[in-house]
Each structure stands twice: as structure tokens, then as C-alpha cells.
PDB file of C-alpha atoms in Angstrom:
ATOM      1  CA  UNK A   1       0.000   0.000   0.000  1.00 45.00           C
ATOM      2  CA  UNK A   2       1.191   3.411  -1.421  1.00 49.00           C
ATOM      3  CA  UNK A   3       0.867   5.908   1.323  1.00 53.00           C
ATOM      4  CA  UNK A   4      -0.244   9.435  -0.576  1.00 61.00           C
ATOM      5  CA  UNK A   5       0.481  11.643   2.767  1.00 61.00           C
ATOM      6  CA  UNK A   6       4.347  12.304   1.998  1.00 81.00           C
ATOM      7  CA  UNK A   7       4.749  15.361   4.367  1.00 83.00           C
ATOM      8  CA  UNK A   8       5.591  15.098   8.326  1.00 85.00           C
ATOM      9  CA  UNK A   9       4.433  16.506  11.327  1.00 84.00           C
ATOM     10  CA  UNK A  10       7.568  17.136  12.926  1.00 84.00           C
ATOM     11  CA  UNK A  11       6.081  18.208  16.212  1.00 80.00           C
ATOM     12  CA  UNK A  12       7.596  16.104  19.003  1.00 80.00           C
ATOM     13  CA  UNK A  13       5.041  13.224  19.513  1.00 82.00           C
ATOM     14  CA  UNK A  14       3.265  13.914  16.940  1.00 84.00           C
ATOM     15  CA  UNK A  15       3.089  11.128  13.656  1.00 84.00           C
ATOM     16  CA  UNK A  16       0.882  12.969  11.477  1.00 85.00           C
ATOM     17  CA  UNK A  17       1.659  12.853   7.737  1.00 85.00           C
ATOM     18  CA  UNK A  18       0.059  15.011   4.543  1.00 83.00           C
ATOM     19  CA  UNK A  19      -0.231  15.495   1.375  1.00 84.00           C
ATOM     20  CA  UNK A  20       0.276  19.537   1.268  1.00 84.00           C
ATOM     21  CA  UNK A  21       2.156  21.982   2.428  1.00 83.00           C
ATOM     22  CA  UNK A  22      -1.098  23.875   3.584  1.00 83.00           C
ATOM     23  CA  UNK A  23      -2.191  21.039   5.275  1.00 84.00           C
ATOM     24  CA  UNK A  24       1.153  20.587   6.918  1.00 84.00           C
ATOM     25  CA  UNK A  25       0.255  24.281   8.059  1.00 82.00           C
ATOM     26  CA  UNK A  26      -3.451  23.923   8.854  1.00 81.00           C
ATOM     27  CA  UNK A  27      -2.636  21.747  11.377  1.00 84.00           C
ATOM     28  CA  UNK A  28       0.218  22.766  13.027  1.00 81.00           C
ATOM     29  CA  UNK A  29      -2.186  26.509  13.821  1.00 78.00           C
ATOM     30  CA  UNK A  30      -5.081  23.805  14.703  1.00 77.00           C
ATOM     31  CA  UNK A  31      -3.447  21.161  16.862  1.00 78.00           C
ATOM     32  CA  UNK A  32       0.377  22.755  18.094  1.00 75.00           C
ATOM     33  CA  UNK A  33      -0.863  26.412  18.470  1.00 67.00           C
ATOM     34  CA  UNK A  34       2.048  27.398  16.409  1.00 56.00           C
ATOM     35  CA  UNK A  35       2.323  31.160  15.254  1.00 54.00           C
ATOM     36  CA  UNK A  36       3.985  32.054  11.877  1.00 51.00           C
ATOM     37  CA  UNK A  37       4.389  35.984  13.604  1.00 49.00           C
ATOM     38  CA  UNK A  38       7.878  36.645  13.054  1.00 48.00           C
ATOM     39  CA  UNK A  39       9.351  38.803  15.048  1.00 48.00           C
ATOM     40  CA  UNK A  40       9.890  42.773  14.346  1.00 49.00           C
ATOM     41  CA  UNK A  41       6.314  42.335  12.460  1.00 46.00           C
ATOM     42  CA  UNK A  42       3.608  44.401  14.300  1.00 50.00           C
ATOM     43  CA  UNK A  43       0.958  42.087  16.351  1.00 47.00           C
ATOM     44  CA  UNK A  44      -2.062  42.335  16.260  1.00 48.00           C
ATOM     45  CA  UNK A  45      -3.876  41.329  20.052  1.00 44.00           C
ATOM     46  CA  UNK A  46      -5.019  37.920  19.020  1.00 43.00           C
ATOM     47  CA  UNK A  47      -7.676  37.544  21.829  1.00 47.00           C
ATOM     48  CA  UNK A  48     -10.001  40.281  19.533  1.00 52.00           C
ATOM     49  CA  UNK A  49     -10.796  37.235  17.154  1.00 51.00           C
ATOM     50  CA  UNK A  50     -14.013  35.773  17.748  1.00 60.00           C
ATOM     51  CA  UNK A  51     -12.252  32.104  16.471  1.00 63.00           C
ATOM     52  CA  UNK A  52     -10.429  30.480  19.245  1.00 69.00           C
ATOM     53  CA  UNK A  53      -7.593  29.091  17.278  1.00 69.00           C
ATOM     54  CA  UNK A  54      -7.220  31.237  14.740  1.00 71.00           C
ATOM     55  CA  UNK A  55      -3.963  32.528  14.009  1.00 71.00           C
ATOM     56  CA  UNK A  56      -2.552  35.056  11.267  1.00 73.00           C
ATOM     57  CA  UNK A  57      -0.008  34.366   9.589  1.00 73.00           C
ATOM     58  CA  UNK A  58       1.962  38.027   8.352  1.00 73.00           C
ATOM     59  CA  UNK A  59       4.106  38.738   5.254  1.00 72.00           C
ATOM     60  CA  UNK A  60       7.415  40.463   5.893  1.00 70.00           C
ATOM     61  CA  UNK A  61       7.200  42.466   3.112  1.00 70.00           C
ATOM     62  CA  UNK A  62       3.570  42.664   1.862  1.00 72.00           C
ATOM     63  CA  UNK A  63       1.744  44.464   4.911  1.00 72.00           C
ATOM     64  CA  UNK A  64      -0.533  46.512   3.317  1.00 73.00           C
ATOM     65  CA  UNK A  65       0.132  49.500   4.433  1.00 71.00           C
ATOM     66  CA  UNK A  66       1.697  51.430   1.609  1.00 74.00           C
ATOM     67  CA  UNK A  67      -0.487  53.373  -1.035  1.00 79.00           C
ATOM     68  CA  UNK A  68       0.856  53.468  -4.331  1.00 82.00           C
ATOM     69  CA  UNK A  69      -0.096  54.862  -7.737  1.00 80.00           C
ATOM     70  CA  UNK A  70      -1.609  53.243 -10.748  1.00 77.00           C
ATOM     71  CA  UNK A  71       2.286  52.869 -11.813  1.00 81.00           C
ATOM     72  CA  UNK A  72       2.762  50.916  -8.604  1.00 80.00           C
ATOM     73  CA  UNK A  73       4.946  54.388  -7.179  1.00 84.00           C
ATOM     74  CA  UNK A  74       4.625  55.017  -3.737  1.00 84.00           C
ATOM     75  CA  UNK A  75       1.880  58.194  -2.490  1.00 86.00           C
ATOM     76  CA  UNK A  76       3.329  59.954   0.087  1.00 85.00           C
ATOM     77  CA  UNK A  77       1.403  59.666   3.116  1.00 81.00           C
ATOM     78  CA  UNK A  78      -1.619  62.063   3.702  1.00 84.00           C
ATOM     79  CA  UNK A  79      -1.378  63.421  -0.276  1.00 86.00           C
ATOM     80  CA  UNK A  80      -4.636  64.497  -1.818  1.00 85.00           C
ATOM     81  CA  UNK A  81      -6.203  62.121  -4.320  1.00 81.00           C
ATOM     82  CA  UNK A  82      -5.891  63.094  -7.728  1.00 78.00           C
ATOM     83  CA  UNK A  83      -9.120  65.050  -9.117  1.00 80.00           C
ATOM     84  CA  UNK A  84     -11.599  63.772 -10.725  1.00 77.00           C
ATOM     85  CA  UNK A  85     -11.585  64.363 -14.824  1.00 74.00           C
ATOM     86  CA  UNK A  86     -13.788  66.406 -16.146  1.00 78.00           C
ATOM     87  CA  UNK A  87     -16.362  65.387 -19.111  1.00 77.00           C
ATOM     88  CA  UNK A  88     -18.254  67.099 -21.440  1.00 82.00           C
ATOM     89  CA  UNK A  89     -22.268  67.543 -20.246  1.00 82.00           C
ATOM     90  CA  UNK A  90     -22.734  65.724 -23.681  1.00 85.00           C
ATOM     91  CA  UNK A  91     -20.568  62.702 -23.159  1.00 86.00           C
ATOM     92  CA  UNK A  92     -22.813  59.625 -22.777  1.00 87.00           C
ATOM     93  CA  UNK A  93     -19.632  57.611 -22.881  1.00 86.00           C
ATOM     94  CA  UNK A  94     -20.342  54.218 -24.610  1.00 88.00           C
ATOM     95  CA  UNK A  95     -24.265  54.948 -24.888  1.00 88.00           C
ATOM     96  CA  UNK A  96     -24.059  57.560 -27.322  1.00 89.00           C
ATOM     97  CA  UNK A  97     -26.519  59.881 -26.281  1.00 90.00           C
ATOM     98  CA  UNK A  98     -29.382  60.211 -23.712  1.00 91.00           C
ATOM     99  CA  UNK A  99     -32.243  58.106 -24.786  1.00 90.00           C
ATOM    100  CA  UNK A 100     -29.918  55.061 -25.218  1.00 90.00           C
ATOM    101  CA  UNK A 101     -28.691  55.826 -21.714  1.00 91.00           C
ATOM    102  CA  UNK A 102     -31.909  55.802 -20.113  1.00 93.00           C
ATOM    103  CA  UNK A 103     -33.426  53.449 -21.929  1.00 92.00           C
ATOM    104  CA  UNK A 104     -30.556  51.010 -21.064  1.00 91.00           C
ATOM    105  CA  UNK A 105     -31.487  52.371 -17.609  1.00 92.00           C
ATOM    106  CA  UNK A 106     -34.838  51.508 -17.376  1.00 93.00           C
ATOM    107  CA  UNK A 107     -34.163  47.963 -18.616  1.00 92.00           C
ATOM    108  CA  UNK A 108     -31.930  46.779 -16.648  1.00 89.00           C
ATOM    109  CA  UNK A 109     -32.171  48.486 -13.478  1.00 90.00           C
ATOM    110  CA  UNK A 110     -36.209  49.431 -13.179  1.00 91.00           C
ATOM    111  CA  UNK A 111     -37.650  46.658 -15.260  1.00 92.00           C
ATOM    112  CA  UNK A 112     -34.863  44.130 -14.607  1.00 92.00           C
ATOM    113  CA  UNK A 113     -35.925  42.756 -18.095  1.00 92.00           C
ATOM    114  CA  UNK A 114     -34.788  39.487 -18.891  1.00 94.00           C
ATOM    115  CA  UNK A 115     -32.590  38.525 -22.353  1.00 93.00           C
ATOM    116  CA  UNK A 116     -35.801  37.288 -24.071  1.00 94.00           C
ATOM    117  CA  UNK A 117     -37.845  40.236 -23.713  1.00 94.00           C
ATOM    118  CA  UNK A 118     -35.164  42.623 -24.167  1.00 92.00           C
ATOM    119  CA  UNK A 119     -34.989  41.028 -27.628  1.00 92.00           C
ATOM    120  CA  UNK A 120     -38.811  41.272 -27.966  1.00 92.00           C
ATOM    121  CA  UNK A 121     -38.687  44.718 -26.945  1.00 89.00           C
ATOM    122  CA  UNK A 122     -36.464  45.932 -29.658  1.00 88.00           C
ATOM    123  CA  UNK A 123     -37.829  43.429 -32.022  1.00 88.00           C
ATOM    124  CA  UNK A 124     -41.251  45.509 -31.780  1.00 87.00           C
ATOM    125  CA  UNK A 125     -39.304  48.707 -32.005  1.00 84.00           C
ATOM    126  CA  UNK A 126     -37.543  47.995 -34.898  1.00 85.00           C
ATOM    127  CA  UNK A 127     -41.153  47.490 -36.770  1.00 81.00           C
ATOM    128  CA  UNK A 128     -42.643  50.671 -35.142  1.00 77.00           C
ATOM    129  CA  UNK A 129     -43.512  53.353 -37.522  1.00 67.00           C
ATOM    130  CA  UNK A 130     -41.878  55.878 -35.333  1.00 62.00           C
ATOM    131  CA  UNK A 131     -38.413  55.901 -37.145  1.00 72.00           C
ATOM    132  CA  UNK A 132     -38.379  51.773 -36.925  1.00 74.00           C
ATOM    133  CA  UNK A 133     -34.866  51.644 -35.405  1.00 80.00           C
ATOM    134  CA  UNK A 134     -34.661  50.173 -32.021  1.00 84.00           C
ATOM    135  CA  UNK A 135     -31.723  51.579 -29.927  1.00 84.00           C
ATOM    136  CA  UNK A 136     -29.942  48.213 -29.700  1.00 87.00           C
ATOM    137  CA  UNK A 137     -30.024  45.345 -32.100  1.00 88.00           C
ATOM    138  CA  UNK A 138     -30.499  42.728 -29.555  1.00 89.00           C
ATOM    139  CA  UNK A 139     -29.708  41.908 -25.730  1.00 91.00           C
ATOM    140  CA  UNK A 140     -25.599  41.443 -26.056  1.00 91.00           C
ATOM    141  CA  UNK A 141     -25.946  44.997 -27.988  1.00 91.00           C
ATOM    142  CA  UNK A 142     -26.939  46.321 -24.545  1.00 88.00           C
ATOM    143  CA  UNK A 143     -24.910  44.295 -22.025  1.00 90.00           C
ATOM    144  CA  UNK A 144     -21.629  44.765 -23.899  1.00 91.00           C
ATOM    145  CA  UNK A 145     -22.365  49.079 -23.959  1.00 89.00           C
ATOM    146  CA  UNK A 146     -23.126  48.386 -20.238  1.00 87.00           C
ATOM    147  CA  UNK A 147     -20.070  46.604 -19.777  1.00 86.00           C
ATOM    148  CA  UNK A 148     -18.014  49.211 -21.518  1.00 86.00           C
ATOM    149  CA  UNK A 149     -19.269  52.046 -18.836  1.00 82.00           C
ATOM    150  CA  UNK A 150     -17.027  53.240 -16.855  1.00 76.00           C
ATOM    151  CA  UNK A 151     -17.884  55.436 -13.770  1.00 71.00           C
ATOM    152  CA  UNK A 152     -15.161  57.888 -13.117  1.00 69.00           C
ATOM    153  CA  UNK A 153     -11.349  56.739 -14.664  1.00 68.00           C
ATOM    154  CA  UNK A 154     -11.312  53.621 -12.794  1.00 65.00           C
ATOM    155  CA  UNK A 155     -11.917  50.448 -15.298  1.00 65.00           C
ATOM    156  CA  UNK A 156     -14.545  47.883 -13.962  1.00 64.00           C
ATOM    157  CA  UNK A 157     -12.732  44.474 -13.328  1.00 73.00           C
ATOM    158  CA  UNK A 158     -13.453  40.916 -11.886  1.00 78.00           C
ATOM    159  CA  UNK A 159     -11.333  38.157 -10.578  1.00 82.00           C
ATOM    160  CA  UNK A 160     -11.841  34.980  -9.405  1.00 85.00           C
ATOM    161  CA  UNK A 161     -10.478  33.023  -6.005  1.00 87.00           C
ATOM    162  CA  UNK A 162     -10.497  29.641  -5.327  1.00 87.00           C
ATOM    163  CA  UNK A 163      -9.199  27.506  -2.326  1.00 87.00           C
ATOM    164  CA  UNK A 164      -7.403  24.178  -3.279  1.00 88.00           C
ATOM    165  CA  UNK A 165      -6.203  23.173  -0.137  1.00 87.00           C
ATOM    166  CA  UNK A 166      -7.451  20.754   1.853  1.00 88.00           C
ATOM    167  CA  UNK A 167     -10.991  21.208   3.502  1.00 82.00           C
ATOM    168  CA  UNK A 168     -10.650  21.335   7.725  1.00 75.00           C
TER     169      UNK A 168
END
């Protein structure tokens, strides 16, 4: 029999083995109350946690606490931020102009319209006799423009996490 848990416990008495590193960890902070603090770091007063047994593990380098630029330069403490760009009253960004932007507004905010009857809606638009143009040619039309606000000069981004390690 192949034993899969290659990593020891080396905690006098102890004869626990794993498979990860993280595990390794996990249970050292579970089981031997060991602290990963190194010393010089600042410490935090762990009796605030409401977890008995919880214990934070701090970066030597990476603590957080300096602000940098967009450029990854470091702001010097208590500087301004930088203002706020002005735009022209008759930007409407990716929208175009007004109507799109508040009729992009009212469906998906107020009427929290669905894909389907999005497509409907501009469907019967496109066959009115009032100009017979609908705003947007279908659904994607209008979530991509969405997607392509931005609010202020900050870009709108998403990531993802996921935990590997192994479940306690």
C-alpha cells in the first residue's frame, strides 16, 4: 500500500503525515498552536478574534500599508487624491446619447428585463412606424455598452479566487 500523505508533522510526539504543504500548516495553527508571527512584524492582540484558534499568519514584506499609484509608485502619506476628470455635459460615454442611456437604464435596473424580452422589446421597435430603429439590435448589444461604462477613470474588473487546499 502506497501511502499518498508524503509530508511530516515534525512536532515532538506527533506522527501525522500530509499530502500539502497547507495542510502541513493547517494543522500545526489547529493542533500545536504554532504562530507564523515573526518577530519585528507588528501584532495584532489575538484575543479580539471571535475564532479560538485562529492565528494570522503576516508577510514580511507585503503588509498593506503602503499606497501606491496606478504605476505601482509610492503616495506619500496624507497626499490628496488626484481630481476627478472632467467630461463634457454631452458625453454619454459608450451609450451615445441620452435616450440610449436611459433606456438602457430603465431595462436593466427598473424593469430588470430578462434577455428574451429585451430582444422582444427591440424586435417591436424595430417594426414601429416611429423611425423603426430600435436603440440596440439585440440583448448582447446592450450588455456589452453596459459593460463598456465606466464610472469615473477607474476600469470595472473581476477576478476569481479559489481555495485548493485541503478542507478542515
Amino acid at each position: 500500500v502506497v501511502n499518498a500523505s508524503r509530508i511530516p508533522c515534525l512536532h515532538a510526539g506527533c506522527h501525522r503525515w500530509f499530502k500539502t504543504a497547507s495542510g502541513l500548516n493547517h494543522h500545526k495553527s489547529s493542533f500545536h498552536n504554532y504562530s507564523f508571527h515573526k518577530s519585528g512584524l507588528p501584532v495584532h492582540s489575538q484575543s479580539t478574534s471571535p475564532h479560538e484558534g485562529v492565528v494570522r499568519d503576516y508577510h514580511d514584506k507585503l503588509t498593506g500599508t503602503l499606497k501606491c499609484d496606478s504605476n505601482g509608485q509610492p503616495i506619500q502619506p496624507n497626499s490628496p487624491p488626484p481630481p476627478v476628470s472632467e467630461k463634457d455635459p454631452d458625453d454619454w460615454g459608450p451609450y451615445g446619447n441620452q435616450l440610449r442611456f436611459e433606456t438602457t437604464e430603465f431595462i436593466f435596473q427598473e424593469a430588470e428585463m430578462s434577455a428574451s424580452k429585451i430582444d422582444k422589446l427591440l424586435y417591436l421597435w424595430g417594426g414601429s412606424s416611429n423611425g423603426g430603429r430600435p436603440l440596440f439590435s439585440d440583448h448582447n448589444e446592450l450588455y456589452e455598452t453596459i459593460d463598456a461604462t465606466k464610472l469615473g477613470d477607474v476600469r470595472w474588473d473581476t477576478f476569481g479566487l479559489r481555495y485548493n487546499g485541503e478542507r478542515p
